[in-house]
Tab-separated table of N, CA and C in Angstrom:
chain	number	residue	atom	x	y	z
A	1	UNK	N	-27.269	16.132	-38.201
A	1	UNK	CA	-27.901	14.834	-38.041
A	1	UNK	C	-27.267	14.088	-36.884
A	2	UNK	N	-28.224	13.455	-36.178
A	2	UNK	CA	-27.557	12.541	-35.351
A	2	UNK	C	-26.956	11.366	-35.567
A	3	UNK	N	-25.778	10.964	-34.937
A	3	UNK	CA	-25.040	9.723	-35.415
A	3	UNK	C	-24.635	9.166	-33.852
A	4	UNK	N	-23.709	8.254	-33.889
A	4	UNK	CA	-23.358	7.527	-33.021
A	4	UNK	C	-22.141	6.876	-32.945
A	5	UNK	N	-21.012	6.894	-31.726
A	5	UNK	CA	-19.684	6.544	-31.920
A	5	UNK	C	-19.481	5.624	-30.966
A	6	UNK	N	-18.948	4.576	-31.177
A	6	UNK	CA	-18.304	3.756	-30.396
A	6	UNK	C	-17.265	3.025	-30.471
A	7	UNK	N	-16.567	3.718	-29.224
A	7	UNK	CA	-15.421	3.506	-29.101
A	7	UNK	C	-14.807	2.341	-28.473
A	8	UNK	N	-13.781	1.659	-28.420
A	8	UNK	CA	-13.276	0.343	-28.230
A	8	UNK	C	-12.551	0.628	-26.485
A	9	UNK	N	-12.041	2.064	-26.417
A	9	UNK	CA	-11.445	2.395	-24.911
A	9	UNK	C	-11.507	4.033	-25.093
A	10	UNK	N	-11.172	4.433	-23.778
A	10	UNK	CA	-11.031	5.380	-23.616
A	10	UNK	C	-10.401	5.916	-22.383
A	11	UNK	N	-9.347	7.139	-22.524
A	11	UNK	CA	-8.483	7.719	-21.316
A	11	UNK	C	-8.318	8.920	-21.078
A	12	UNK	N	-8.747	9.080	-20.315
A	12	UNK	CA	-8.920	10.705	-19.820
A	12	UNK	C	-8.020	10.929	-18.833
A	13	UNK	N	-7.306	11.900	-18.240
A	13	UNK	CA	-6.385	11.921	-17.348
A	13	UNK	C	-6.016	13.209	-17.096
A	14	UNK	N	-5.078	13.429	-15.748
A	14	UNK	CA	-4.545	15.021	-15.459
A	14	UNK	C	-6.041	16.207	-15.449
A	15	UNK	N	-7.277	15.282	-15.427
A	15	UNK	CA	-8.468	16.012	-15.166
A	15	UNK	C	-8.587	16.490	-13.911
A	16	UNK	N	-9.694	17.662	-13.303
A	16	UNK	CA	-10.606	18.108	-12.454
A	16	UNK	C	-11.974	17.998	-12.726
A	17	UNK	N	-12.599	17.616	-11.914
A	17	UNK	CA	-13.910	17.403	-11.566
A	17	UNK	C	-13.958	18.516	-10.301
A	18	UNK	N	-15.886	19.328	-10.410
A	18	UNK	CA	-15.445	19.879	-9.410
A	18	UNK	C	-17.127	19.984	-9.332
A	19	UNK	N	-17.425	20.156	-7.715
A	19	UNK	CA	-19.269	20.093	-8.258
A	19	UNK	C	-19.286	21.044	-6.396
A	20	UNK	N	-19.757	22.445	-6.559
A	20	UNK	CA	-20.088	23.573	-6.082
A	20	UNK	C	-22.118	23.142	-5.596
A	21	UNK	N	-22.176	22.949	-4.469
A	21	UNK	CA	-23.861	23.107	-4.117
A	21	UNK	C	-24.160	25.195	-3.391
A	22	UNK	N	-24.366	25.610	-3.913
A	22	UNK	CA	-24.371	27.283	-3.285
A	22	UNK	C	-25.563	27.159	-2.264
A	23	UNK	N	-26.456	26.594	-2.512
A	23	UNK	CA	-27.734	26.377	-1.325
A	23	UNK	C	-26.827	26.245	0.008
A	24	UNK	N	-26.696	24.736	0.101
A	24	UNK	CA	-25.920	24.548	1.253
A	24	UNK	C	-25.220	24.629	2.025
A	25	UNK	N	-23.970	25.232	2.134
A	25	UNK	CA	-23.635	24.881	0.724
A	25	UNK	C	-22.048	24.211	1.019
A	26	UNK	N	-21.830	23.285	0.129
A	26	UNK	CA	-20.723	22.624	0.147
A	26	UNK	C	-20.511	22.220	-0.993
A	27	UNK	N	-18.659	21.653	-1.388
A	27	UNK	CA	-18.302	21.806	-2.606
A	27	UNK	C	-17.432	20.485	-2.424
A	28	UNK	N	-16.909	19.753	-4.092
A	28	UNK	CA	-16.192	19.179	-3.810
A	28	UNK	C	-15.200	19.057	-4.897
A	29	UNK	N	-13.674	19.252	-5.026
A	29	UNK	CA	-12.760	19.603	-5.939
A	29	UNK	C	-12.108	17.936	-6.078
A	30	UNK	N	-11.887	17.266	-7.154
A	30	UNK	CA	-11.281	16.243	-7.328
A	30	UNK	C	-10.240	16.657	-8.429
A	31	UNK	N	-9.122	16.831	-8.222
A	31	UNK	CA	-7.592	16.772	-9.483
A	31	UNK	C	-7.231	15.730	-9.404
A	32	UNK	N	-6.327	15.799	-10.529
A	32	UNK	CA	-5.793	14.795	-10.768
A	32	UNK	C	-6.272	13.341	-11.337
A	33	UNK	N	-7.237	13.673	-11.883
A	33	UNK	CA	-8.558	12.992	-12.020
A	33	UNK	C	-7.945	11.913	-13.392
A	34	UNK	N	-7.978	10.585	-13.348
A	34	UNK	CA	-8.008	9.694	-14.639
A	34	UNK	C	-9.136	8.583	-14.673
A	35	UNK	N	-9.278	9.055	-15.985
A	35	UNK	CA	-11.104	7.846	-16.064
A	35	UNK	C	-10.264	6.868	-16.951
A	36	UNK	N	-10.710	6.125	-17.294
A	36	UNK	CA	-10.401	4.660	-17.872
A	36	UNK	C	-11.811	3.720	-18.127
A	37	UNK	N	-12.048	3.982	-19.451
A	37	UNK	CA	-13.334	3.015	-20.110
A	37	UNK	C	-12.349	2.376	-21.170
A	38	UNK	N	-13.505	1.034	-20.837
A	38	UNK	CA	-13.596	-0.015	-22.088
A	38	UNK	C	-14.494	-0.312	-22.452
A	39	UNK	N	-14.961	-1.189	-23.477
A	39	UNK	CA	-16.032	-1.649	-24.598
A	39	UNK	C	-16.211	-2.794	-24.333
A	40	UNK	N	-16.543	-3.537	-23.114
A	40	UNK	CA	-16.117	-5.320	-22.926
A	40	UNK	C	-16.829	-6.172	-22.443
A	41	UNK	N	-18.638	-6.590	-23.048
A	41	UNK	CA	-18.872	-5.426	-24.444
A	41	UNK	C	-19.634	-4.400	-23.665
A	42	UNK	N	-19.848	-4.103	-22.751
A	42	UNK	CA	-20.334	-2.844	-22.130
A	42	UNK	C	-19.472	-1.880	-21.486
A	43	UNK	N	-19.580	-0.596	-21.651
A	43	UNK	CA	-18.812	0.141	-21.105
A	43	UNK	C	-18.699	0.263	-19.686
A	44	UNK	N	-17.318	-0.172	-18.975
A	44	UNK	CA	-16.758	-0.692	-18.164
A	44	UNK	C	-16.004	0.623	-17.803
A	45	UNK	N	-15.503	1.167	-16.260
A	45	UNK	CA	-13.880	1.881	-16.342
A	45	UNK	C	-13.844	1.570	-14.580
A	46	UNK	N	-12.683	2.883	-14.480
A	46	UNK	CA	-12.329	3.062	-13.426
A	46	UNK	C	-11.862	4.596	-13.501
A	47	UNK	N	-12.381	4.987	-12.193
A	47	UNK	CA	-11.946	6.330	-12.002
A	47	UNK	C	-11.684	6.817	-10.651
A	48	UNK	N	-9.887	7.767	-10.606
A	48	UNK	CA	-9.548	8.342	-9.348
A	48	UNK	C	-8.872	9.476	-9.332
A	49	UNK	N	-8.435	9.983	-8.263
A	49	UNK	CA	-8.047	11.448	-8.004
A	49	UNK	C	-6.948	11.166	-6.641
A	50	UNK	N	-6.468	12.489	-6.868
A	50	UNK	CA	-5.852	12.216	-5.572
A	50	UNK	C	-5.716	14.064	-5.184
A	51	UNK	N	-5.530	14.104	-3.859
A	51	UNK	CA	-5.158	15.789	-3.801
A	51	UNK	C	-6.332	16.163	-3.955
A	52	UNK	N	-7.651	15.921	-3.738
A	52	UNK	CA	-9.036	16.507	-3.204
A	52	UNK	C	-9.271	17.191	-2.515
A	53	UNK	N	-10.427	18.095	-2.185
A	53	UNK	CA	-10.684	18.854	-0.957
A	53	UNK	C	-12.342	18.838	-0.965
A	54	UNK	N	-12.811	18.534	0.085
A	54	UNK	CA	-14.737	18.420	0.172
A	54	UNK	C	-14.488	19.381	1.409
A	55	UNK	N	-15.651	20.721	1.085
A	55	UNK	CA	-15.612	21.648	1.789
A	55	UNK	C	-17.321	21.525	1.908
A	56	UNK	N	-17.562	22.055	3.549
A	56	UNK	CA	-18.888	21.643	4.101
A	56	UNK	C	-18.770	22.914	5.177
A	57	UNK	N	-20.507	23.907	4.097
A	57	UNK	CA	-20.576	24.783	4.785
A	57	UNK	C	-19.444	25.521	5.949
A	58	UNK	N	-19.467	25.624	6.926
A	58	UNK	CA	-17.905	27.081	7.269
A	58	UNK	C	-17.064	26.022	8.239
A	59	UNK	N	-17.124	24.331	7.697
A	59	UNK	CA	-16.528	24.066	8.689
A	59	UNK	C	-14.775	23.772	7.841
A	60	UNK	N	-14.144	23.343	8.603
A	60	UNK	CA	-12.459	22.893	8.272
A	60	UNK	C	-12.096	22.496	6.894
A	61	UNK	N	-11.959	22.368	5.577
A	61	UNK	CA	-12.136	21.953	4.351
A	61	UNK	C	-11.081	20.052	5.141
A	62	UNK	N	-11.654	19.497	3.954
A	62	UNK	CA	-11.046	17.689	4.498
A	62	UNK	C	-10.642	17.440	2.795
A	63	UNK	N	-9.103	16.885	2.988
A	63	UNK	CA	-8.552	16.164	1.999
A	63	UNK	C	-9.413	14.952	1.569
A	64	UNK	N	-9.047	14.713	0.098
A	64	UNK	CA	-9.543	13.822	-0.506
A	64	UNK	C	-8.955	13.106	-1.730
A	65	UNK	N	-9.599	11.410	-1.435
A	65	UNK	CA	-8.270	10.696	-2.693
A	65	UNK	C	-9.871	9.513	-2.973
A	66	UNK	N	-9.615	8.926	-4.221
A	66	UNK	CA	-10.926	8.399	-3.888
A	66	UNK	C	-9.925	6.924	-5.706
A	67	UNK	N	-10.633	6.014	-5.548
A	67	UNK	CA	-10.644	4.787	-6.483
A	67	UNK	C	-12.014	4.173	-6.739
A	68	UNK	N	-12.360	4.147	-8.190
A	68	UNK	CA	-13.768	3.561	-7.927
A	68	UNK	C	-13.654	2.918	-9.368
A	69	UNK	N	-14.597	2.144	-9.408
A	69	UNK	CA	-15.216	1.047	-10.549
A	69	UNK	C	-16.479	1.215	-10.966
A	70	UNK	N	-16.961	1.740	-12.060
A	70	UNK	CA	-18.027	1.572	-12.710
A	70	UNK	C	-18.571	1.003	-13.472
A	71	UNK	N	-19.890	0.985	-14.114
A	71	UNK	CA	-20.712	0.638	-15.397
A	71	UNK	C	-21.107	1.665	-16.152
A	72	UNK	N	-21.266	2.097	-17.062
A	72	UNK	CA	-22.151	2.895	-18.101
A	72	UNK	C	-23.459	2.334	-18.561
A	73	UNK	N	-24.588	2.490	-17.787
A	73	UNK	CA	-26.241	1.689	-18.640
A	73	UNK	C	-26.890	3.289	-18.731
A	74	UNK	N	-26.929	3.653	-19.867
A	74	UNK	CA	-27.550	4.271	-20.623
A	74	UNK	C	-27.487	5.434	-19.394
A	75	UNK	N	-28.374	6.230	-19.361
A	75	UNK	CA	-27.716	7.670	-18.311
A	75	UNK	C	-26.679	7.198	-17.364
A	76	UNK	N	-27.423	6.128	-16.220
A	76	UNK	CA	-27.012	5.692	-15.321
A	76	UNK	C	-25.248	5.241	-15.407
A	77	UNK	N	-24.691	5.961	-14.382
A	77	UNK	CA	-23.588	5.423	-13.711
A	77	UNK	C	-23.395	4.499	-12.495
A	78	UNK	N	-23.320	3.171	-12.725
A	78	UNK	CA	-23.223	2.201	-11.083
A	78	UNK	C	-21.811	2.062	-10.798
A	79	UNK	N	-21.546	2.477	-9.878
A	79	UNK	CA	-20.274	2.217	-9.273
A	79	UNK	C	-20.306	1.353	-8.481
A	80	UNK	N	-19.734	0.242	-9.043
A	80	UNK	CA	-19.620	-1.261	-8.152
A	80	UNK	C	-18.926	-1.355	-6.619
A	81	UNK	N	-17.668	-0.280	-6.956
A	81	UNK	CA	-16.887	-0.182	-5.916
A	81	UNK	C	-15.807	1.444	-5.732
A	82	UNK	N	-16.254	1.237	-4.425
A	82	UNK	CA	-15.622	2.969	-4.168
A	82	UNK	C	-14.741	3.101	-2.895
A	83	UNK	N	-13.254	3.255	-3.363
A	83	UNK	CA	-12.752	3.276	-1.822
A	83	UNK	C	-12.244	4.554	-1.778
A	84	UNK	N	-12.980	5.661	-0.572
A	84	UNK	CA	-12.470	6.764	-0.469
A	84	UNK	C	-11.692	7.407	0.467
A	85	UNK	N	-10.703	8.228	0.871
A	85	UNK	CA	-10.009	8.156	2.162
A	85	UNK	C	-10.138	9.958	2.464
A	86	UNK	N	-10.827	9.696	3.292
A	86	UNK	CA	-10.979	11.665	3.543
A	86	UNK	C	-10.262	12.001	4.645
A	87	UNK	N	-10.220	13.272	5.451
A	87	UNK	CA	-9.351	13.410	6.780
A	87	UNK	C	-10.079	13.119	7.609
A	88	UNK	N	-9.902	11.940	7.875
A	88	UNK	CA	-10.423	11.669	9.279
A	88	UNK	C	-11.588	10.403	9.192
A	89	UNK	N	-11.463	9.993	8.171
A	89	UNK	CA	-12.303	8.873	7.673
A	89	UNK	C	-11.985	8.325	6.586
A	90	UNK	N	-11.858	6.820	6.073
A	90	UNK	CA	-11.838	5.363	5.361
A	90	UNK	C	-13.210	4.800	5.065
A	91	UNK	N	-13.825	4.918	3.591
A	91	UNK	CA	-14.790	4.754	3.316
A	91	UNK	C	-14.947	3.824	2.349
A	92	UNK	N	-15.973	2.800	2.122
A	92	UNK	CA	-15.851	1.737	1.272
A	92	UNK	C	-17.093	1.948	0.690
A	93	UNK	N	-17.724	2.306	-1.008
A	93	UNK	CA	-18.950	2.568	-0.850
A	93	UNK	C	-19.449	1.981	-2.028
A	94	UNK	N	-20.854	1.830	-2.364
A	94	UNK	CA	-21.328	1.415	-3.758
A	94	UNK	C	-22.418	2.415	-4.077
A	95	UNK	N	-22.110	2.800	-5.186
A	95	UNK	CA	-23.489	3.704	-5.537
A	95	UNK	C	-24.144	3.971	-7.330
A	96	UNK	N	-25.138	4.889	-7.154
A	96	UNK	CA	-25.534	5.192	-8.532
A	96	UNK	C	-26.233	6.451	-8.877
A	97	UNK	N	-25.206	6.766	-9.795
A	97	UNK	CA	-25.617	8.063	-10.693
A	97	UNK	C	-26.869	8.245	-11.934
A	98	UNK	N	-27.744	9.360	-11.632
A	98	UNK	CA	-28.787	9.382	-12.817
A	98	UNK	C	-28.566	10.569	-13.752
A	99	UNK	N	-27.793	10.376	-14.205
A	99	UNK	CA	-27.009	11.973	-15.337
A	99	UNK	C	-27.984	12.166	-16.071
A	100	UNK	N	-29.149	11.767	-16.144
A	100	UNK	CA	-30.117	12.061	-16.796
A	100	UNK	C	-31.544	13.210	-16.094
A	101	UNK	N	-30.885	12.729	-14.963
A	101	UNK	CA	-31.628	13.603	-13.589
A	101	UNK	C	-30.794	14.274	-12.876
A	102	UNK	N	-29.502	14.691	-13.367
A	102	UNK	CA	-28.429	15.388	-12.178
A	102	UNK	C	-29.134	16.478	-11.211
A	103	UNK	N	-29.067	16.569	-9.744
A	103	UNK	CA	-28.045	15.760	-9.528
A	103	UNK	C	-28.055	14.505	-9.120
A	104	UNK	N	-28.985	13.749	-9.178
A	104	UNK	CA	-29.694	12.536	-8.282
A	104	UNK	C	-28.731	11.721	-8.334
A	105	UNK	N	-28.221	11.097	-6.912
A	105	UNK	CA	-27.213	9.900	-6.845
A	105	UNK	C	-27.559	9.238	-5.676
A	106	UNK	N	-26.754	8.056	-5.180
A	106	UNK	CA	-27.535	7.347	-4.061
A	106	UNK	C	-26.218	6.450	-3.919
A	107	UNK	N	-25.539	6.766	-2.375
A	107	UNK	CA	-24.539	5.849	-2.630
A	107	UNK	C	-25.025	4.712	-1.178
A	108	UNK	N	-24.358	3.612	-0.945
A	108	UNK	CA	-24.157	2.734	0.035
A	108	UNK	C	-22.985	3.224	0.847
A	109	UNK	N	-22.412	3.628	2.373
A	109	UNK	CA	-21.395	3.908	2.370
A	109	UNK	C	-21.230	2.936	3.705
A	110	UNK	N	-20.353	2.722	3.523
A	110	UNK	CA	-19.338	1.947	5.023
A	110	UNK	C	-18.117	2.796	5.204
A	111	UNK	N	-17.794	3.364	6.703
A	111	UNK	CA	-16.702	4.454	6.866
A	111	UNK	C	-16.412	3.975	8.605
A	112	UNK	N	-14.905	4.451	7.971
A	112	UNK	CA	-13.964	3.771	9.649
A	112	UNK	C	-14.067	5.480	9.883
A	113	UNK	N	-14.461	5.819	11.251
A	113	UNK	CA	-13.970	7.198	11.636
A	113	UNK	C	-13.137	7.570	12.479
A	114	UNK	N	-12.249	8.664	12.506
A	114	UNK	CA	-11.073	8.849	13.580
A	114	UNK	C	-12.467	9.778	14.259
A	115	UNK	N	-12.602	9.537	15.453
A	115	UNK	CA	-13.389	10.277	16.286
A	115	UNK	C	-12.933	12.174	16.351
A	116	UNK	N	-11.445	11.959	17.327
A	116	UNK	CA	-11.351	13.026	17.469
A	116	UNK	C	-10.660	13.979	16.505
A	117	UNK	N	-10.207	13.606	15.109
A	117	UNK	CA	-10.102	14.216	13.839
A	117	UNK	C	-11.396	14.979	13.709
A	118	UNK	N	-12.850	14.244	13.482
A	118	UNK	CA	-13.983	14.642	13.060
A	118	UNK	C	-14.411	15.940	14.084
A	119	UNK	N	-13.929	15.832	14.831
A	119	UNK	CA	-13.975	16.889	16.206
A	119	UNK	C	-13.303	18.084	15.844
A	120	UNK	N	-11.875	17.862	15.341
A	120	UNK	CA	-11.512	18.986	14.928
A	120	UNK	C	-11.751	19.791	13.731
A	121	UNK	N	-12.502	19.027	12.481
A	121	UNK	CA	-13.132	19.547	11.030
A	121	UNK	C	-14.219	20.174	11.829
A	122	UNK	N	-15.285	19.512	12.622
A	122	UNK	CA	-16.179	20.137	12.346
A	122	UNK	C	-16.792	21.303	13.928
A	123	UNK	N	-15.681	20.953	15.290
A	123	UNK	CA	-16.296	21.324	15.969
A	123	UNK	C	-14.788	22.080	16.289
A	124	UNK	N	-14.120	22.776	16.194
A	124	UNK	CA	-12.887	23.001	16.251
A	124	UNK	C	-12.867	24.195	17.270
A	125	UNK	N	-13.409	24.781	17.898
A	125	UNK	CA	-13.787	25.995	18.356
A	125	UNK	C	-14.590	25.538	19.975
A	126	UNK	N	-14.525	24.096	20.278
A	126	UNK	CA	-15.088	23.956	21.320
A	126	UNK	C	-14.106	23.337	22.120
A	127	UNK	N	-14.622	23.383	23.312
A	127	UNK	CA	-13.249	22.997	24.364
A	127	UNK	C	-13.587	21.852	24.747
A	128	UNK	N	-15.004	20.665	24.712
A	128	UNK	CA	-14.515	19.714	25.051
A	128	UNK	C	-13.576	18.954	24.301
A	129	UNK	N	-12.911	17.557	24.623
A	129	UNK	CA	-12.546	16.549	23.954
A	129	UNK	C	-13.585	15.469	23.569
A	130	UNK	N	-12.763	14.696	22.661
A	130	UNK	CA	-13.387	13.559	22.412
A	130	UNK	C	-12.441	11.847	22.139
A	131	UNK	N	-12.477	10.627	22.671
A	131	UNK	CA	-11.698	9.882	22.067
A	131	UNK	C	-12.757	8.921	21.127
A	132	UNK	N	-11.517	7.594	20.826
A	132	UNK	CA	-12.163	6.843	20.215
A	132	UNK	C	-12.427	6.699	18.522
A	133	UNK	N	-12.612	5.878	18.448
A	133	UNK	CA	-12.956	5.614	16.691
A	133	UNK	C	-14.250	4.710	16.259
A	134	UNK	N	-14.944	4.761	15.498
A	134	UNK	CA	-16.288	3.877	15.061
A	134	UNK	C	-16.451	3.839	14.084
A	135	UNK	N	-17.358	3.424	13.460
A	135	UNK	CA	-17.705	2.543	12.086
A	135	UNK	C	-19.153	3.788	12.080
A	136	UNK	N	-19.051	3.890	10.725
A	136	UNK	CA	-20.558	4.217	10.159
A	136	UNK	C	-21.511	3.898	9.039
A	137	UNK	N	-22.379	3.137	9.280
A	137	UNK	CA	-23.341	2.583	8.112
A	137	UNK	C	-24.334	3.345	7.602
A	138	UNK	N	-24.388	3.542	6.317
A	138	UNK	CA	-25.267	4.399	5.825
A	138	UNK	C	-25.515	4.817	4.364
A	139	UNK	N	-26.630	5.588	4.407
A	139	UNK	CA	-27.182	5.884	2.706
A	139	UNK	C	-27.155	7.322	2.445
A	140	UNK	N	-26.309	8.126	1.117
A	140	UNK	CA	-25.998	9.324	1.404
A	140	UNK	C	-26.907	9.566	0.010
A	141	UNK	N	-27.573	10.552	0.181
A	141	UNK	CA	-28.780	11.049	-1.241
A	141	UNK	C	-28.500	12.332	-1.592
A	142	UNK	N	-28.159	12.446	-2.809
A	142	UNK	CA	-28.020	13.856	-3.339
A	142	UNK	C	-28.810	14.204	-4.099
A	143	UNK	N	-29.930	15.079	-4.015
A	143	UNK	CA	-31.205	15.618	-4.925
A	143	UNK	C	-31.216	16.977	-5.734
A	144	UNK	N	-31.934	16.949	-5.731
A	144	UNK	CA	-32.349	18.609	-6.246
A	144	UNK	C	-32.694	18.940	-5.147
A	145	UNK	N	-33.464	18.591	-4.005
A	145	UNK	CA	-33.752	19.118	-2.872
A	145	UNK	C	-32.154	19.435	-2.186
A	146	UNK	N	-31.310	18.722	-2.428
A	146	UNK	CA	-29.917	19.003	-1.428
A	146	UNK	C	-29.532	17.569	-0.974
A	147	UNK	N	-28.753	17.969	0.020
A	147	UNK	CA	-28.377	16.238	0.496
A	147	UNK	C	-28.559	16.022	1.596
A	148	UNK	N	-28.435	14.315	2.125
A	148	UNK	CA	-29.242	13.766	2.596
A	148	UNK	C	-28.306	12.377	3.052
A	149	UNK	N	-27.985	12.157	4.709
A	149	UNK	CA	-26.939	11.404	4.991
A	149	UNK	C	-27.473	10.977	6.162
A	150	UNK	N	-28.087	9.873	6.047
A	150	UNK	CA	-28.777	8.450	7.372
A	150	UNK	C	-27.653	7.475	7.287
A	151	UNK	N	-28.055	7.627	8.530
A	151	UNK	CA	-27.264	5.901	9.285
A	151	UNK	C	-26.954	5.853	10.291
A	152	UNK	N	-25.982	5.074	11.016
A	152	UNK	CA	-25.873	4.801	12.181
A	152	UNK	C	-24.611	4.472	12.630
A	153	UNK	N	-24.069	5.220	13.686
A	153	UNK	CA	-21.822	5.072	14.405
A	153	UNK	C	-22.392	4.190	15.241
A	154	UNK	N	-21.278	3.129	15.549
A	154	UNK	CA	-21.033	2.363	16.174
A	154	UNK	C	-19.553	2.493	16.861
A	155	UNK	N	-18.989	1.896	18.250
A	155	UNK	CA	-17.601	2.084	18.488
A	155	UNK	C	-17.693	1.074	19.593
A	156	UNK	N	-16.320	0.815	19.203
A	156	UNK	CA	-16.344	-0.189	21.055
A	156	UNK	C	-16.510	0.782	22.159
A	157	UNK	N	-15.507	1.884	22.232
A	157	UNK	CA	-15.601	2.745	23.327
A	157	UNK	C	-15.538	4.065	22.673
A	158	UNK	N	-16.381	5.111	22.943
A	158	UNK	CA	-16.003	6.713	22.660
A	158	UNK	C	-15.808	7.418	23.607
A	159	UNK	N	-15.742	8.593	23.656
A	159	UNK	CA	-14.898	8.994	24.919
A	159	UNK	C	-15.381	10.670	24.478
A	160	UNK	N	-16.093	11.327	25.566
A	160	UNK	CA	-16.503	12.662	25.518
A	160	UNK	C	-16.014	13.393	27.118
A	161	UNK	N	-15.013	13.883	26.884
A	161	UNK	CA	-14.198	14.569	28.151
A	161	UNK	C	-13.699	13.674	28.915
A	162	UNK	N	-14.003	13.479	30.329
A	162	UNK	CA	-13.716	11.709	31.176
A	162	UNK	C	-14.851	10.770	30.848
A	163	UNK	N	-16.057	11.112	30.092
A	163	UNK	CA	-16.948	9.915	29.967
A	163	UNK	C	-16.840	9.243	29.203
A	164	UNK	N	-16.683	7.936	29.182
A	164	UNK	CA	-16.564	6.555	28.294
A	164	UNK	C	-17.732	6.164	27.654
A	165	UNK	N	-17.961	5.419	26.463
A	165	UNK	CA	-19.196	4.827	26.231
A	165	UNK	C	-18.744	3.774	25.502
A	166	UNK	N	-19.096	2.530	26.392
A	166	UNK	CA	-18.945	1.221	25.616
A	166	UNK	C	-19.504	0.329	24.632
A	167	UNK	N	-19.622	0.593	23.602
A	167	UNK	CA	-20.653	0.078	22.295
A	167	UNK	C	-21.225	0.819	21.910
């Protein structure tokens, strides 16, 4: 028979989370993982990791540490607030989970980028350079179709071999 429990808190900790896409394919390992819910009166937490790795198709694997704040409304997970720090990027994000539709999620992201870090994850094998650092605004979608990452870098100056670009 079905019943129903509710709990006043809850602590989870010394966890892994780990979510494998084989299509694409890219993966992402979170240890060290502690959730933290409360009952107050809606289920409330916080959840982080540290010692991550997000691996993307055959390029460089990138460390990962992440802090976030949620809600619990019935499937849905809203994460009010998400600060994530990967190699080579500082990300501030808000988003929402449909665990009722996994994998469907939809985050807001704001990210500081080290230019020529991102150069070496993903283009590591090429001889130009690159300088500079920029901002990136954007909406990252994870479906059943796969994923899905719009928006738009901004920088005061970037820098591709001797060429400059100002804004």
């Amino acid at each position: 028979r079905p019943f129903t429990v509710t709990l006043r808190g809850l602590r989870a900790y010394r966890g892994q989370f780990a979510f494998e896409d084989h299509e694409t394919p890219w993966s992402v390992v979170c240890p060290n993982l502690d959730i933290r819910i409360g009952n107050t009166p809606s289920y409330r937490g916080t959840a982080e990791f540290s010692g991550g790795r997000v691996s993307i198709q055959q390029f460089v694997p990138m460390s990962a540490r992440m802090k976030a704040q949620f809600a619990i409304d019935g499937p849905r997970i809203r994460l009010d607030h998400i600060d994530m720090d990967t190699d080579g990027a500082t990300t501030v994000a808000t988003g929402d989970v449909d665990m009722a539709h996994w994998p469907e999620q939809t985050y807001q992201v704001q990210s500081r980028v080290d230019f020529p870090r991102m150069k070496q994850l993903f283009f590591k094998d090429e001889k130009w350079t690159v300088t500079g650092d920029g901002s990136f605004k954007g909406i990252f979608h994870l479906s059943k179709t796969g994923p899905d990452l719009q928006g738009a870098f901004t920088s005061d100056v970037a820098g591709v071999n001797e060429y400059r670009f100002p804004e």
